[in-house]
CSV table of C-alpha atoms and ligand atoms in Angstrom, one decimal:
chain,number,residue,atom,x,y,z
A,129,UNK,CA,-12.6,-19.9,-18.9
A,130,UNK,CA,-15.6,-18.7,-16.9
A,131,UNK,CA,-15.6,-15.3,-15.5
A,132,UNK,CA,-17.1,-16.1,-12.1
A,133,UNK,CA,-16.5,-13.3,-9.6
A,134,UNK,CA,-14.0,-14.2,-7.0
A,135,UNK,CA,-13.6,-12.0,-4.0
A,136,UNK,CA,-10.7,-11.8,-1.6
A,137,UNK,CA,-12.9,-13.5,1.0
A,138,UNK,CA,-16.3,-14.9,1.5
A,139,UNK,CA,-17.9,-15.5,5.0
A,140,UNK,CA,-18.0,-18.8,6.7
A,141,UNK,CA,-21.8,-19.4,7.3
A,142,UNK,CA,-23.6,-21.9,9.5
A,143,UNK,CA,-26.4,-23.9,8.0
A,144,UNK,CA,-29.6,-21.7,8.1
A,145,UNK,CA,-31.6,-24.8,9.2
A,146,UNK,CA,-29.4,-25.2,12.3
A,147,UNK,CA,-29.5,-21.5,13.0
A,148,UNK,CA,-33.3,-21.5,12.8
A,149,UNK,CA,-33.5,-24.1,15.6
A,150,UNK,CA,-31.4,-21.9,17.9
A,151,UNK,CA,-33.4,-18.8,16.9
A,152,UNK,CA,-36.5,-20.5,18.0
A,153,UNK,CA,-35.0,-21.2,21.4
A,154,UNK,CA,-34.0,-17.5,21.7
A,155,UNK,CA,-37.6,-16.4,20.8
A,156,UNK,CA,-38.9,-18.8,23.4
A,157,UNK,CA,-36.6,-17.6,26.1
A,158,UNK,CA,-37.0,-13.9,25.2
A,159,UNK,CA,-33.6,-13.1,26.5
A,160,UNK,CA,-31.7,-11.2,23.8
A,161,UNK,CA,-28.6,-9.8,25.4
A,162,UNK,CA,-26.7,-9.2,28.7
A,163,UNK,CA,-24.9,-12.5,29.4
A,164,UNK,CA,-27.7,-14.7,27.9
A,165,UNK,CA,-27.6,-18.4,27.7
A,166,UNK,CA,-25.8,-18.7,24.3
A,167,UNK,CA,-23.4,-15.9,25.3
A,168,UNK,CA,-22.2,-17.9,28.3
A,169,UNK,CA,-22.1,-21.0,26.2
A,170,UNK,CA,-20.0,-19.4,23.5
A,171,UNK,CA,-17.5,-17.9,26.0
A,172,UNK,CA,-16.8,-21.3,27.5
A,173,UNK,CA,-16.7,-23.0,24.1
A,174,UNK,CA,-14.2,-20.4,22.8
A,175,UNK,CA,-12.1,-20.8,26.0
A,176,UNK,CA,-11.9,-24.5,25.3
A,177,UNK,CA,-11.3,-24.2,21.6
A,178,UNK,CA,-8.6,-21.6,22.0
A,179,UNK,CA,-7.1,-23.2,25.1
A,180,UNK,CA,-7.4,-20.0,27.2
A,181,UNK,CA,-8.8,-19.6,30.7
A,182,UNK,CA,-10.4,-16.1,30.5
A,183,UNK,CA,-12.2,-14.7,27.5
A,184,UNK,CA,-14.8,-11.9,27.3
A,185,UNK,CA,-17.0,-11.7,24.2
A,186,UNK,CA,-17.5,-8.3,22.6
A,187,UNK,CA,-19.8,-6.9,19.9
A,188,UNK,CA,-16.8,-6.3,17.5
A,189,UNK,CA,-13.0,-6.5,17.4
A,190,UNK,CA,-12.4,-2.8,17.9
A,191,UNK,CA,-14.0,-2.3,21.3
A,192,UNK,CA,-11.8,-4.9,23.1
A,193,UNK,CA,-8.8,-3.0,21.9
A,194,UNK,CA,-10.3,0.2,23.3
A,195,UNK,CA,-11.3,-1.5,26.5
A,196,UNK,CA,-7.9,-3.2,27.0
A,197,UNK,CA,-6.2,0.2,27.1
A,198,UNK,CA,-8.9,1.5,29.6
A,199,UNK,CA,-8.6,-1.6,31.8
A,200,UNK,CA,-4.8,-1.4,32.0
A,201,UNK,CA,-4.9,2.4,32.3
A,202,UNK,CA,-2.5,3.0,29.5
A,203,UNK,CA,-1.6,6.6,28.8
A,204,UNK,CA,1.1,8.7,27.1
A,205,UNK,CA,2.8,7.0,24.1
A,206,UNK,CA,2.3,3.5,22.9
A,207,UNK,CA,4.7,1.8,20.5
A,208,UNK,CA,2.8,0.1,17.6
A,209,UNK,CA,3.0,-1.0,14.0
A,210,UNK,CA,1.9,1.1,11.0
A,211,UNK,CA,1.2,-2.0,9.0
A,212,UNK,CA,-2.3,-3.2,10.2
A,213,UNK,CA,-5.9,-2.5,9.8
A,214,UNK,CA,-6.7,1.1,11.0
A,215,UNK,CA,-8.6,-0.1,14.1
A,216,UNK,CA,-5.3,-0.9,15.9
A,217,UNK,CA,-4.2,2.8,15.8
A,218,UNK,CA,-7.7,4.2,16.2
A,219,UNK,CA,-8.0,2.4,19.5
A,220,UNK,CA,-5.0,4.3,20.8
A,221,UNK,CA,-6.4,7.6,19.5
A,222,UNK,CA,-9.8,7.1,21.1
A,223,UNK,CA,-7.9,6.7,24.4
A,224,UNK,CA,-6.0,10.0,23.9
A,225,UNK,CA,-2.8,8.0,23.5
A,226,UNK,CA,-0.1,9.0,21.0
A,227,UNK,CA,0.8,6.1,18.6
A,228,UNK,CA,4.6,5.8,18.0
A,229,UNK,CA,5.1,3.8,14.8
A,230,UNK,CA,8.0,1.4,14.5
A,231,UNK,CA,9.1,-0.3,11.3
A,232,UNK,CA,8.2,-3.9,10.5
A,233,UNK,CA,10.1,-7.1,9.7
A,234,UNK,CA,9.9,-7.7,5.9
A,235,UNK,CA,9.5,-11.5,6.3
A,236,UNK,CA,6.7,-11.5,8.8
A,237,UNK,CA,5.2,-8.0,8.3
A,238,UNK,CA,5.1,-7.8,12.1
A,239,UNK,CA,6.6,-5.0,14.2
A,240,UNK,CA,10.4,-5.4,14.2
A,241,UNK,CA,11.3,-6.1,17.8
A,242,UNK,CA,14.9,-5.0,17.3
A,243,UNK,CA,13.7,-1.5,16.6
A,244,UNK,CA,11.4,-1.1,19.6
A,245,UNK,CA,14.0,0.0,22.2
A,246,UNK,CA,15.0,3.0,20.1
A,247,UNK,CA,11.4,4.3,20.2
A,248,UNK,CA,11.0,4.2,24.0
A,249,UNK,CA,10.7,7.5,25.7
A,250,UNK,CA,9.8,8.5,29.3
A,251,UNK,CA,6.1,8.6,28.4
A,252,UNK,CA,6.0,5.2,26.8
A,253,UNK,CA,3.7,2.9,28.7
A,254,UNK,CA,2.9,0.0,26.4
A,255,UNK,CA,3.5,-1.9,23.2
A,256,UNK,CA,0.6,-2.7,21.0
A,257,UNK,CA,1.6,-5.3,18.4
A,258,UNK,CA,-0.3,-7.2,15.8
A,259,UNK,CA,0.1,-10.8,14.7
A,260,UNK,CA,-0.2,-9.7,11.1
A,261,UNK,CA,-1.9,-12.2,8.8
A,262,UNK,CA,-1.9,-14.6,11.8
A,263,UNK,CA,1.9,-14.9,11.9
A,264,UNK,CA,3.1,-14.7,15.5
A,265,UNK,CA,5.2,-11.6,16.5
A,266,UNK,CA,8.6,-12.1,18.1
A,267,UNK,CA,6.8,-12.6,21.4
A,268,UNK,CA,9.7,-13.6,23.5
A,269,UNK,CA,11.8,-10.6,22.4
A,270,UNK,CA,8.9,-8.3,23.0
A,271,UNK,CA,8.3,-9.7,26.4
A,272,UNK,CA,11.9,-9.2,27.3
A,273,UNK,CA,11.9,-5.6,26.3
A,274,UNK,CA,8.6,-5.0,28.1
A,275,UNK,CA,9.8,-6.4,31.4
A,276,UNK,CA,13.1,-4.6,31.1
A,277,UNK,CA,11.4,-1.2,30.7
A,278,UNK,CA,8.2,-2.0,32.7
A,279,UNK,CA,5.9,-1.8,29.7
A,280,UNK,CA,2.5,-3.4,29.2
A,281,UNK,CA,2.0,-5.6,26.1
A,282,UNK,CA,-1.3,-5.7,24.2
A,283,UNK,CA,-1.6,-8.0,21.1
A,284,UNK,CA,-4.2,-7.2,18.5
A,285,UNK,CA,-4.7,-10.9,17.5
A,286,UNK,CA,-7.6,-10.1,15.1
A,287,UNK,CA,-5.9,-12.3,12.5
A,288,UNK,CA,-4.7,-15.0,14.8
A,289,UNK,CA,-7.8,-17.1,15.7
A,290,UNK,CA,-6.5,-20.6,16.6
A,291,UNK,CA,-2.9,-19.8,16.0
A,292,UNK,CA,-0.4,-21.7,18.2
A,293,UNK,CA,3.3,-21.3,19.0
A,294,UNK,CA,5.1,-24.3,20.4
A,295,UNK,CA,1.8,-26.0,21.2
A,296,UNK,CA,0.5,-23.0,23.2
A,297,UNK,CA,-2.1,-20.5,22.1
A,298,UNK,CA,-0.6,-17.3,20.8
A,299,UNK,CA,-3.1,-15.6,23.0
A,300,UNK,CA,-1.1,-16.7,26.1
A,301,UNK,CA,1.5,-14.0,25.4
A,302,UNK,CA,1.1,-10.3,26.4
A,303,UNK,CA,-1.0,-8.8,29.1
A,304,UNK,CA,-4.1,-8.8,26.9
A,305,UNK,CA,-4.9,-10.1,23.5
A,306,UNK,CA,-7.9,-9.3,21.3
A,307,UNK,CA,-9.7,-11.1,18.6
A,308,UNK,CA,-12.1,-10.0,15.8
A,309,UNK,CA,-15.0,-12.1,14.7
A,310,UNK,CA,-15.9,-9.9,11.8
A,311,UNK,CA,-17.6,-11.6,8.8
A,312,UNK,CA,-14.3,-11.4,6.8
A,313,UNK,CA,-12.2,-13.3,9.4
A,314,UNK,CA,-11.3,-17.0,9.7
A,315,UNK,CA,-14.0,-17.4,12.4
A,316,UNK,CA,-17.0,-15.0,12.4
A,317,UNK,CA,-20.1,-14.1,14.4
A,318,UNK,CA,-21.2,-11.6,11.7
A,319,UNK,CA,-19.7,-8.8,13.8
A,320,UNK,CA,-18.0,-9.7,17.0
A,321,UNK,CA,-14.8,-10.0,19.0
A,322,UNK,CA,-13.2,-11.0,22.2
A,323,UNK,CA,-10.7,-10.0,24.8
A,324,UNK,CA,-8.4,-12.6,26.4
A,325,UNK,CA,-6.7,-12.0,29.7
A,326,UNK,CA,-4.9,-14.2,32.2
A,327,UNK,CA,-6.7,-13.8,35.5
A,328,UNK,CA,-10.2,-13.6,36.9
A,329,UNK,CA,-9.8,-10.2,38.4
A,330,UNK,CA,-9.0,-8.6,35.0
A,331,UNK,CA,-11.8,-10.5,33.3
A,332,UNK,CA,-14.2,-9.1,35.9
A,333,UNK,CA,-13.0,-5.6,35.2
A,334,UNK,CA,-13.3,-6.1,31.5
A,335,UNK,CA,-16.9,-7.4,31.9
A,336,UNK,CA,-17.7,-4.2,33.9
A,337,UNK,CA,-16.2,-2.1,31.2
A,338,UNK,CA,-18.1,-3.7,28.3
A,339,UNK,CA,-21.4,-3.1,30.2
A,340,UNK,CA,-21.1,0.7,30.9
A,341,UNK,CA,-19.0,0.1,34.0
A,342,UNK,CA,-21.8,-1.5,36.0
A,343,UNK,CA,-20.4,-3.7,38.8
A,344,UNK,CA,-23.9,-4.4,40.0
A,345,UNK,CA,-27.4,-2.9,39.6
A,346,UNK,CA,-26.5,0.4,41.3
A,347,UNK,CA,-22.7,0.7,41.2
A,348,UNK,CA,-20.8,2.1,38.2
A,349,UNK,CA,-17.0,1.6,38.8
A,350,UNK,CA,-15.6,3.0,35.5
A,351,UNK,CA,-16.7,5.0,32.5
A,352,UNK,CA,-17.5,1.9,30.6
A,353,UNK,CA,-19.0,1.4,27.2
A,354,UNK,CA,-21.5,-0.9,25.6
A,355,UNK,CA,-19.5,-3.7,24.0
A,356,UNK,CA,-21.9,-6.6,24.7
A,357,UNK,CA,-22.5,-9.4,22.3
A,358,UNK,CA,-26.1,-10.5,21.8
A,359,UNK,CA,-27.8,-13.9,21.9
A,360,UNK,CA,-28.4,-14.1,18.1
A,361,UNK,CA,-24.8,-13.7,17.2
A,362,UNK,CA,-23.7,-15.9,20.1
A,363,UNK,CA,-25.9,-18.7,18.8
A,364,UNK,CA,-24.6,-18.2,15.2
A,365,UNK,CA,-21.0,-18.2,16.7
A,366,UNK,CA,-21.6,-21.6,18.4
A,367,UNK,CA,-22.6,-23.1,15.1
A,368,UNK,CA,-19.7,-21.6,13.2
A,369,UNK,CA,-17.2,-22.9,15.8
A,370,UNK,CA,-18.2,-26.5,14.9
A,371,UNK,CA,-17.0,-26.0,11.3
A,372,UNK,CA,-14.0,-23.8,11.8
A,373,UNK,CA,-11.4,-26.6,11.9
A,374,UNK,CA,-12.7,-27.9,8.6
A,375,UNK,CA,-12.6,-24.4,7.2
A,376,UNK,CA,-8.9,-24.0,8.3
A,377,UNK,CA,-8.0,-27.3,6.8
A,378,UNK,CA,-9.5,-26.2,3.5
A,379,UNK,CA,-7.6,-22.9,3.7
A,380,UNK,CA,-4.4,-24.8,4.2
A,381,UNK,CA,-4.9,-26.7,0.9
A,382,UNK,CA,-5.5,-23.3,-0.8
A,383,UNK,CA,-2.3,-21.9,0.6
A,384,UNK,CA,-0.3,-25.0,-0.4
A,385,UNK,CA,-1.7,-24.7,-3.9
A,386,UNK,CA,-0.8,-21.1,-4.2
A,387,UNK,CA,2.8,-21.7,-2.8
A,388,UNK,CA,3.4,-24.6,-5.3
A,389,UNK,CA,2.0,-22.7,-8.2
A,390,UNK,CA,3.8,-19.4,-7.6
A,391,UNK,CA,7.2,-20.8,-6.6
A,392,UNK,CA,8.8,-20.4,-10.0
A,393,UNK,CA,7.6,-16.9,-10.7
A,394,UNK,CA,10.4,-14.5,-10.1
A,395,UNK,CA,9.4,-11.2,-8.5
A,396,UNK,CA,6.6,-12.7,-6.4
A,397,UNK,CA,7.2,-13.6,-2.7
A,398,UNK,CA,4.8,-14.9,-0.1
A,399,UNK,CA,4.9,-15.6,3.6
A,400,UNK,CA,6.9,-18.6,5.0
A,401,UNK,CA,4.7,-21.4,6.3
A,402,UNK,CA,7.5,-23.8,7.0
A,403,UNK,CA,8.2,-23.1,10.7
A,404,UNK,CA,7.1,-26.2,12.5
A,405,UNK,CA,6.7,-24.4,15.8
A,406,UNK,CA,3.7,-22.5,14.4
A,407,UNK,CA,0.2,-23.9,14.0
A,408,UNK,CA,-1.1,-21.6,11.2
A,409,UNK,CA,-4.7,-20.5,10.5
A,410,UNK,CA,-4.1,-19.5,6.9
A,411,UNK,CA,-6.1,-16.3,7.4
A,412,UNK,CA,-4.7,-14.5,4.4
A,413,UNK,CA,-2.5,-15.1,1.4
A,414,UNK,CA,-0.5,-12.0,0.7
A,415,UNK,CA,1.9,-11.8,-2.1
A,416,UNK,CA,4.6,-9.2,-2.5
A,417,UNK,CA,5.5,-8.0,-5.9
A,418,UNK,CA,8.9,-6.8,-6.8
A,419,UNK,CA,8.3,-4.5,-9.7
A,420,UNK,CA,11.8,-4.8,-11.1
A,421,UNK,CA,11.8,-8.6,-11.1
A,422,UNK,CA,8.2,-9.3,-12.0
A,423,UNK,CA,8.3,-6.6,-14.6
A,424,UNK,CA,5.0,-4.9,-13.7
A,425,UNK,CA,3.8,-2.9,-10.8
A,426,UNK,CA,1.6,-4.2,-8.0
A,427,UNK,CA,-1.2,-1.9,-9.0
A,428,UNK,CA,-1.1,-3.1,-12.7
A,429,UNK,CA,-1.3,-6.7,-11.5
A,430,UNK,CA,-4.1,-5.8,-9.1
A,431,UNK,CA,-6.1,-4.1,-11.9
A,432,UNK,CA,-5.3,-6.9,-14.4
A,433,UNK,CA,-6.8,-9.5,-12.0
A,434,UNK,CA,-9.9,-7.3,-11.6
A,435,UNK,CA,-10.4,-7.4,-15.4
A,436,UNK,CA,-10.8,-11.2,-15.0
A,437,UNK,CA,-13.2,-10.7,-12.1
A,438,UNK,CA,-10.5,-11.7,-9.5
A,439,UNK,CA,-10.7,-9.2,-6.6
A,440,UNK,CA,-7.7,-9.3,-4.4
A,441,UNK,CA,-7.2,-6.6,-1.8
A,442,UNK,CA,-4.2,-4.4,-1.0
A,443,UNK,CA,-4.1,-5.2,2.7
A,444,UNK,CA,-2.4,-3.1,4.2
A,445,UNK,CA,-2.2,-0.2,1.9
A,446,UNK,CA,-2.0,2.7,2.5
A,447,UNK,CA,0.1,2.5,5.6
A,448,UNK,CA,-1.7,3.8,8.7
A,449,UNK,CA,1.1,6.3,9.3
A,450,UNK,CA,0.3,7.8,5.8
A,451,UNK,CA,-3.4,8.3,6.5
A,452,UNK,CA,-4.7,11.8,7.0
A,453,UNK,CA,-5.4,11.4,10.8
A,454,UNK,CA,-1.9,10.1,11.5
A,455,UNK,CA,0.4,11.4,8.8
A,456,UNK,CA,1.3,14.5,10.8
A,457,UNK,CA,2.7,12.4,13.7
A,458,UNK,CA,6.4,12.0,13.8
A,459,UNK,CA,6.9,8.3,14.2
A,460,UNK,CA,9.8,7.3,16.4
A,461,UNK,CA,12.5,9.9,15.7
A,462,UNK,CA,14.8,7.1,14.5
A,463,UNK,CA,12.4,5.3,12.2
A,464,UNK,CA,11.4,6.3,8.7
A,465,UNK,CA,9.3,3.2,8.2
A,466,UNK,CA,11.0,2.3,5.0
A,467,UNK,CA,10.3,-1.4,5.2
A,468,UNK,CA,6.6,-0.9,6.0
A,469,UNK,CA,6.2,1.6,3.1
A,470,UNK,CA,7.9,-0.9,0.7
A,471,UNK,CA,5.7,-3.8,1.9
A,472,UNK,CA,2.5,-1.7,1.7
A,473,UNK,CA,3.4,-0.7,-1.8
A,474,UNK,CA,4.0,-4.2,-3.0
A,475,UNK,CA,1.3,-6.3,-1.4
A,476,UNK,CA,-1.8,-8.0,-2.8
A,477,UNK,CA,-3.9,-10.4,-0.7
A,478,UNK,CA,-5.1,-13.1,-3.1
A,479,UNK,CA,-8.6,-14.7,-2.6
A,480,UNK,CA,-8.7,-17.3,0.2
A,481,UNK,CA,-11.9,-18.6,1.9
A,482,UNK,CA,-13.7,-21.7,2.7
A,483,UNK,CA,-15.4,-22.8,-0.5
A,484,UNK,CA,-12.9,-21.4,-2.9
A,485,UNK,CA,-12.2,-24.3,-5.2
A,486,UNK,CA,-8.6,-25.4,-6.0
A,487,UNK,CA,-9.6,-25.1,-9.6
A,488,UNK,CA,-10.2,-21.4,-9.1
A,489,UNK,CA,-6.9,-21.0,-7.2
A,490,UNK,CA,-5.1,-22.6,-10.2
A,491,UNK,CA,-6.9,-20.2,-12.5
A,492,UNK,CA,-5.6,-17.3,-10.5
A,493,UNK,CA,-2.1,-18.7,-10.6
A,494,UNK,CA,-2.4,-19.1,-14.3
A,495,UNK,CA,-3.5,-15.5,-14.8
A,496,UNK,CA,-0.5,-14.3,-12.8
A,497,UNK,CA,1.9,-16.6,-14.8
A,498,UNK,CA,0.4,-15.5,-18.1
A,499,UNK,CA,0.6,-11.9,-17.1
A,500,UNK,CA,4.3,-12.2,-16.4
A,501,UNK,CA,4.9,-14.1,-19.7
A,502,UNK,CA,2.7,-11.9,-21.8
A,503,UNK,CA,4.0,-8.6,-20.9
B,120,PLP,C1,-10.5,-6.8,11.6
B,120,PLP,C2,-9.5,-6.1,12.5
B,120,PLP,C3,-9.8,-5.4,13.6
B,120,PLP,C4,-11.2,-4.8,13.9
B,120,PLP,O1,-12.1,-5.8,14.1
B,120,PLP,P1,-13.6,-5.4,13.9
B,120,PLP,O2,-14.3,-6.7,14.4
B,120,PLP,O3,-13.9,-5.2,12.4
B,120,PLP,O4,-14.0,-4.2,14.8
B,120,PLP,C5,-8.7,-4.9,14.4
B,120,PLP,N1,-7.5,-5.2,14.1
B,120,PLP,C6,-7.1,-5.9,13.0
B,120,PLP,C7,-5.7,-6.1,12.7
B,120,PLP,C8,-8.1,-6.4,12.1
B,120,PLP,O5,-7.8,-7.0,11.0
């Protein structure tokens, strides 16, 4: 067996030849950023692909989170999930907002909607949820709670590029959703991101905010930031958009191979992909190890795979609420986050990316099987 290094992910890259053609156009136009030609083209191409009317490009996936809270003037406390990439909570902190963590659903790893009401206080203004691993949150329940209490809903949809629920984009739910186009995501522009809203007025306000608050040459209407995406990455993004469907189709085959290969190994659970109302993007393949059933700890399996040059990642461990900047916060007074802690201590995301051969997927399955047998 070869010992080729297999990482948890590998970026989707456009052909360098095609990219060069667009670079030459950019060099000729000498327009590098600030709503350039490819920027405008990518915004409309993404609107069409994602089936959303209003989308603003950003230079990464964190700034749209920060800008969404500014645009909607969110203050006080925001109910959120501890089980995510740190940027979700950081965006609240950068706005002077107190994150209030609520436990997650063990099956989806998303915020447990049935626990949200207990965490609402007089200073709660919004819910910031994450479609973790690209699996949709309980969007209808969250919407019901939000309208009952007059709360705003922001979805960090960094994992949910192209995901649909009942034939509609998952980005249709909530007041604002955000995407990340970081190199490690299903669709990337090297670094990049976007904010999706539902009306022209909000989009305009967002576009001011991402350009220092400038409404025109001499009018600054808000303390904005620089969140603009440049022409080079917009051009790259246009090329990657053409191959993302194929990349998702390949990811689907990888997920099916993992599911089939791991189904008889007791002590290993994975996400459920059988709900026909969801169009998945197969962004990640997390497995959850039950130490008592599998017979070995998550960390031992993780290290063992590394010995064979297989680099999974413990996404999301440690839990955000256990990280030094946030561990002093009381989460909602009713919530000890026991599910989230358990999930964070049992997860390994196995390698999945466009170009990962099914042969290598089978090799990973075999290693896990052997490890269980050979203990
Ligand atoms: C990747 C990611 C982000 C941040 O995106 P960047 O483009 O890296 O700034 C935010 N939230 C989640 C859940 C992510 O996975």
